[in-house]
mmCIF file of C-alpha atoms and ligand atoms in Angstrom:
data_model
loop_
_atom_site.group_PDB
_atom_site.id
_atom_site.type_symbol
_atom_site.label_atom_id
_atom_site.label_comp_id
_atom_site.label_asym_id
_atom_site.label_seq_id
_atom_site.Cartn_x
_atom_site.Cartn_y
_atom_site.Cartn_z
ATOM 1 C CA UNK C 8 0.000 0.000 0.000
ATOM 2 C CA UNK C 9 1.797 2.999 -0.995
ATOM 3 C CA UNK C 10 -0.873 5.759 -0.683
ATOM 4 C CA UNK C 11 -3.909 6.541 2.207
ATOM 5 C CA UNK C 12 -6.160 6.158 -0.507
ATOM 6 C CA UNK C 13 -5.197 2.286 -0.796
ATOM 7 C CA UNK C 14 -4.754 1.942 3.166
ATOM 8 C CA UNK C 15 -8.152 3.491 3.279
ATOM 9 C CA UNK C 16 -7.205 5.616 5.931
ATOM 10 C CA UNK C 17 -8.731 8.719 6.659
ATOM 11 C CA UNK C 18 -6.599 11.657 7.568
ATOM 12 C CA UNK C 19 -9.591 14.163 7.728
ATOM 13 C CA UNK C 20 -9.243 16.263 10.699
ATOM 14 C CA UNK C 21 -11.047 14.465 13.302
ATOM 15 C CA UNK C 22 -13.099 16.916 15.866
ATOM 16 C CA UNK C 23 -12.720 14.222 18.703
ATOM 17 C CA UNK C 24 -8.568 14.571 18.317
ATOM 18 C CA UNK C 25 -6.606 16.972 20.845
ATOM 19 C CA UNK C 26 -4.455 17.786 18.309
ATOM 20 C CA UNK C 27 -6.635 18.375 15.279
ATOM 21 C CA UNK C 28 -8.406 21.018 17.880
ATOM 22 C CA UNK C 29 -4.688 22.232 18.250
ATOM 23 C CA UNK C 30 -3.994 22.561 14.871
ATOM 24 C CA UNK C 31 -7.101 23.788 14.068
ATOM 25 C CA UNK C 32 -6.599 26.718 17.029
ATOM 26 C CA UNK C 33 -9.527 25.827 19.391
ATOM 27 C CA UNK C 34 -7.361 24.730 21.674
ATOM 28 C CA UNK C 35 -4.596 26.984 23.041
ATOM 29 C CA UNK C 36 -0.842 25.731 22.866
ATOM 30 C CA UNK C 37 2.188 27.590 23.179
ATOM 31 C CA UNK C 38 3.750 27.491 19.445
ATOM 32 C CA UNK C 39 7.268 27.918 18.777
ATOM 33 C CA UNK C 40 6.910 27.037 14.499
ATOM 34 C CA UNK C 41 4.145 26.564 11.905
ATOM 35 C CA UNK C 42 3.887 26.482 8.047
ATOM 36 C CA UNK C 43 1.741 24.779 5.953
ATOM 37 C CA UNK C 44 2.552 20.988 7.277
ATOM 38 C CA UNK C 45 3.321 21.215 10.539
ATOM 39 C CA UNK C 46 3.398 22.841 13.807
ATOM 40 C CA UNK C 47 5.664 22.633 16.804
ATOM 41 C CA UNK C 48 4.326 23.337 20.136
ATOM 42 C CA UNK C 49 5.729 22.870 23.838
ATOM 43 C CA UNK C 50 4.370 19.869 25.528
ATOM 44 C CA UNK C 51 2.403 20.994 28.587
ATOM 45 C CA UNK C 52 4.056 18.460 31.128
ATOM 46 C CA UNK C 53 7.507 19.125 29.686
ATOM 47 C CA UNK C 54 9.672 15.919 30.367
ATOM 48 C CA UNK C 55 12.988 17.801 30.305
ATOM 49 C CA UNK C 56 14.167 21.047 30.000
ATOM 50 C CA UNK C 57 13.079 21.919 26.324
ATOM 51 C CA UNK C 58 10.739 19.472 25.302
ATOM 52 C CA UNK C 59 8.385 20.298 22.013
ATOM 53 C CA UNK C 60 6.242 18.229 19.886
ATOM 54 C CA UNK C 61 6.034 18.807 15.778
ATOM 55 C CA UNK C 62 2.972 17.582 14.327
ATOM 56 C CA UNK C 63 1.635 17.397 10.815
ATOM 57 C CA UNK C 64 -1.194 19.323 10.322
ATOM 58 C CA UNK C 65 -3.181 16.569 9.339
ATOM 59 C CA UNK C 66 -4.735 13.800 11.096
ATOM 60 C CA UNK C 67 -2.417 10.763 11.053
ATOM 61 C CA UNK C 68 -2.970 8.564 14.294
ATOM 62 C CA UNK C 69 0.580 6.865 14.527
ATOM 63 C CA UNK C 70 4.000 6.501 12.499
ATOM 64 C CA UNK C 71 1.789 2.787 12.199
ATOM 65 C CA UNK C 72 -0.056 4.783 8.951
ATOM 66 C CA UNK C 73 2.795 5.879 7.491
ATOM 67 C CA UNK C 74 3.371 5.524 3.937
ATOM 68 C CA UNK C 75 6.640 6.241 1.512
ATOM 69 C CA UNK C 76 4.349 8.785 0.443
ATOM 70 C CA UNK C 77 4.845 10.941 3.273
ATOM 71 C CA UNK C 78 8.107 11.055 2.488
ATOM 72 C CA UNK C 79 8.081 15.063 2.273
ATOM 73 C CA UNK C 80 6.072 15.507 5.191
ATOM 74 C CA UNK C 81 8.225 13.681 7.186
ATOM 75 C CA UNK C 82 11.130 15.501 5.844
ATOM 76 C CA UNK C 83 9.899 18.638 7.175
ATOM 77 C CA UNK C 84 8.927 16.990 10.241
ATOM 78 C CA UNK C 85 12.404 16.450 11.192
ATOM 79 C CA UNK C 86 14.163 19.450 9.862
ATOM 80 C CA UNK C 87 12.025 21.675 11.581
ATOM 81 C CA UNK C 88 12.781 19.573 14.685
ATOM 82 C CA UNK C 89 16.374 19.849 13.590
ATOM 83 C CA UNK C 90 16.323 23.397 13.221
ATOM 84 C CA UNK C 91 14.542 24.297 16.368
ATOM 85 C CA UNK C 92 16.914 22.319 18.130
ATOM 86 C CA UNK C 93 19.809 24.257 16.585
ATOM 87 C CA UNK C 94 18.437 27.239 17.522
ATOM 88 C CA UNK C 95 18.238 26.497 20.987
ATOM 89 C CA UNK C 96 21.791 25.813 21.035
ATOM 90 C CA UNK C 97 21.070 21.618 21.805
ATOM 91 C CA UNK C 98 23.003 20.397 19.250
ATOM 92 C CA UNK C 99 26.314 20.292 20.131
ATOM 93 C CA UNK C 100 25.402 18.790 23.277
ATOM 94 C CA UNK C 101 23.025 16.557 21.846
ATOM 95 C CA UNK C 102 19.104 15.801 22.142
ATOM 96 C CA UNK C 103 17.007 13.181 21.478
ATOM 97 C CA UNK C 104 13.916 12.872 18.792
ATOM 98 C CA UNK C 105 11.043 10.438 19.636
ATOM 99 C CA UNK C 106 7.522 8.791 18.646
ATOM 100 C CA UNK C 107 5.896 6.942 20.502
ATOM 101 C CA UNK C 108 2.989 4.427 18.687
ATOM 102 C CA UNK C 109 0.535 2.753 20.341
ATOM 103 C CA UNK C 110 -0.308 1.856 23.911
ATOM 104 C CA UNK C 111 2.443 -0.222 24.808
ATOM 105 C CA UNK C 112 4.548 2.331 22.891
ATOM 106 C CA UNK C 113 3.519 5.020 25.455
ATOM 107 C CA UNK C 114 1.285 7.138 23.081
ATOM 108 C CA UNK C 115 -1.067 8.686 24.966
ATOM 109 C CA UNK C 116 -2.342 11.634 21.927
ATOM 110 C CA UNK C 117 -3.683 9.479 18.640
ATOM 111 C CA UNK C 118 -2.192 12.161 16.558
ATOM 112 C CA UNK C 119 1.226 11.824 14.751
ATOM 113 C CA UNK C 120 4.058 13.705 16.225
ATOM 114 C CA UNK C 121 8.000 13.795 17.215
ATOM 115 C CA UNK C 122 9.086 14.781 20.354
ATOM 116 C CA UNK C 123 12.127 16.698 20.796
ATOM 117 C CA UNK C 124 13.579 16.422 23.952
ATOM 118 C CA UNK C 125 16.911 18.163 25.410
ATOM 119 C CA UNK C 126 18.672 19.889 27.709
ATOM 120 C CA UNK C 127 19.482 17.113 30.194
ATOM 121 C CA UNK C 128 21.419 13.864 29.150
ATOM 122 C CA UNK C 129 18.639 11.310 28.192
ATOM 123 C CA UNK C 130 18.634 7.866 29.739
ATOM 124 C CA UNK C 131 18.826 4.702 27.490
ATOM 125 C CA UNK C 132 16.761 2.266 26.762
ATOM 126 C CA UNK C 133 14.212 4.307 27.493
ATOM 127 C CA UNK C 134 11.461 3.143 30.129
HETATM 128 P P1 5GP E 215 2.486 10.789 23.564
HETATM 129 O O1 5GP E 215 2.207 10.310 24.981
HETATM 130 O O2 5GP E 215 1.281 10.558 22.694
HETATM 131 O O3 5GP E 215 3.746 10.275 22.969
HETATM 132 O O4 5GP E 215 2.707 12.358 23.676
HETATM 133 C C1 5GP E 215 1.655 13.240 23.928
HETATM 134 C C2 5GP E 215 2.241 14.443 24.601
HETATM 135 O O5 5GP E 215 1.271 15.485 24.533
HETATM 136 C C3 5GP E 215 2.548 14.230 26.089
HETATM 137 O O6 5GP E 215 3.931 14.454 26.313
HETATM 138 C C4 5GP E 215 1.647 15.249 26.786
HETATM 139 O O7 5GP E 215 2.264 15.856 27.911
HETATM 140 C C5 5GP E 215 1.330 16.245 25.698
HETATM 141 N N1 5GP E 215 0.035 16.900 25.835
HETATM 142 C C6 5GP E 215 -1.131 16.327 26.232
HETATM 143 N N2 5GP E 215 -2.122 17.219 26.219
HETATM 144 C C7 5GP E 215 -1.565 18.399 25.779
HETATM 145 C C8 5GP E 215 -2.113 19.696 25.560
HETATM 146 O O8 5GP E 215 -3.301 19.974 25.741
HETATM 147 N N3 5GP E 215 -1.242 20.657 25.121
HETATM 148 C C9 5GP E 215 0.093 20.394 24.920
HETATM 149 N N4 5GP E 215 0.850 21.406 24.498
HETATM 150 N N5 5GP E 215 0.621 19.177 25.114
HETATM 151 C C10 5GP E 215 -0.197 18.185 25.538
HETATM 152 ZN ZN1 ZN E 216 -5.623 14.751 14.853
#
């Protein structure tokens, strides 16, 4: 299956997702980035000291629905990540990038994203 159409997946935002209502502004967040695909906003329980999540701005539920055909998005994804990270100054001392899928994955939010967590050094494997 190389396209949603195929996986029969919809990626319609849903009105029931915490994110989609983020995306969509209806929610408050504290945002830090958006264009077009994505944003990037800081988690609210923050699990170290800089700790954001980018998210596609549409509804995907897990890296599980992922397709080579969101090659670009992904892309973007990360170098936004990347770049925020820079920006911060993290990257010398390094940081770590992570998505969680499912519940024994530790996914709590059914809507695709990457955390980016630094600022402390991060433990490994994780928990
Ligand atoms: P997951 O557990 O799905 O990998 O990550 C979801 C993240 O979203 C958690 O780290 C959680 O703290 C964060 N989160 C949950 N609700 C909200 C919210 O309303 N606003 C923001 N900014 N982050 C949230
Ligand atoms: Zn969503």
């Amino acid at each position: 299956m190389n396209n949603q159409a195929e996986a029969g997946v919809s990626r319609a935002a849903d009105p029931a997702c915490l994110f989609c209502r983020i995306v969509a502004g209806e929610i408050p967040a504290a945002r830090v980035h958006e264009d077009d695909t994505l944003i990037a906003i800081r988690d609210i329980a923050p699990r170290a000291p800089t700790h954001v999540l980018f998210l596609p701005r549409e509804h995907i539920v897990s890296a599980a629905e992922l397709t080579r055909a969101d090659g670009s998005m992904l892309g973007r994804l990360f170098e936004a990540a990347a770049s925020f990270a820079r920006a911060e100054g993290l990257t010398d001392a390094g940081y770590r990038m992570v998505t969680n899928v499912g519940e024994w994955g530790g996914q709590t939010v059914g809507h695709l994203h990457i955390h980016l967590l630094g600022g402390r050094s991060m433990g490994w494997p994780p928990g």
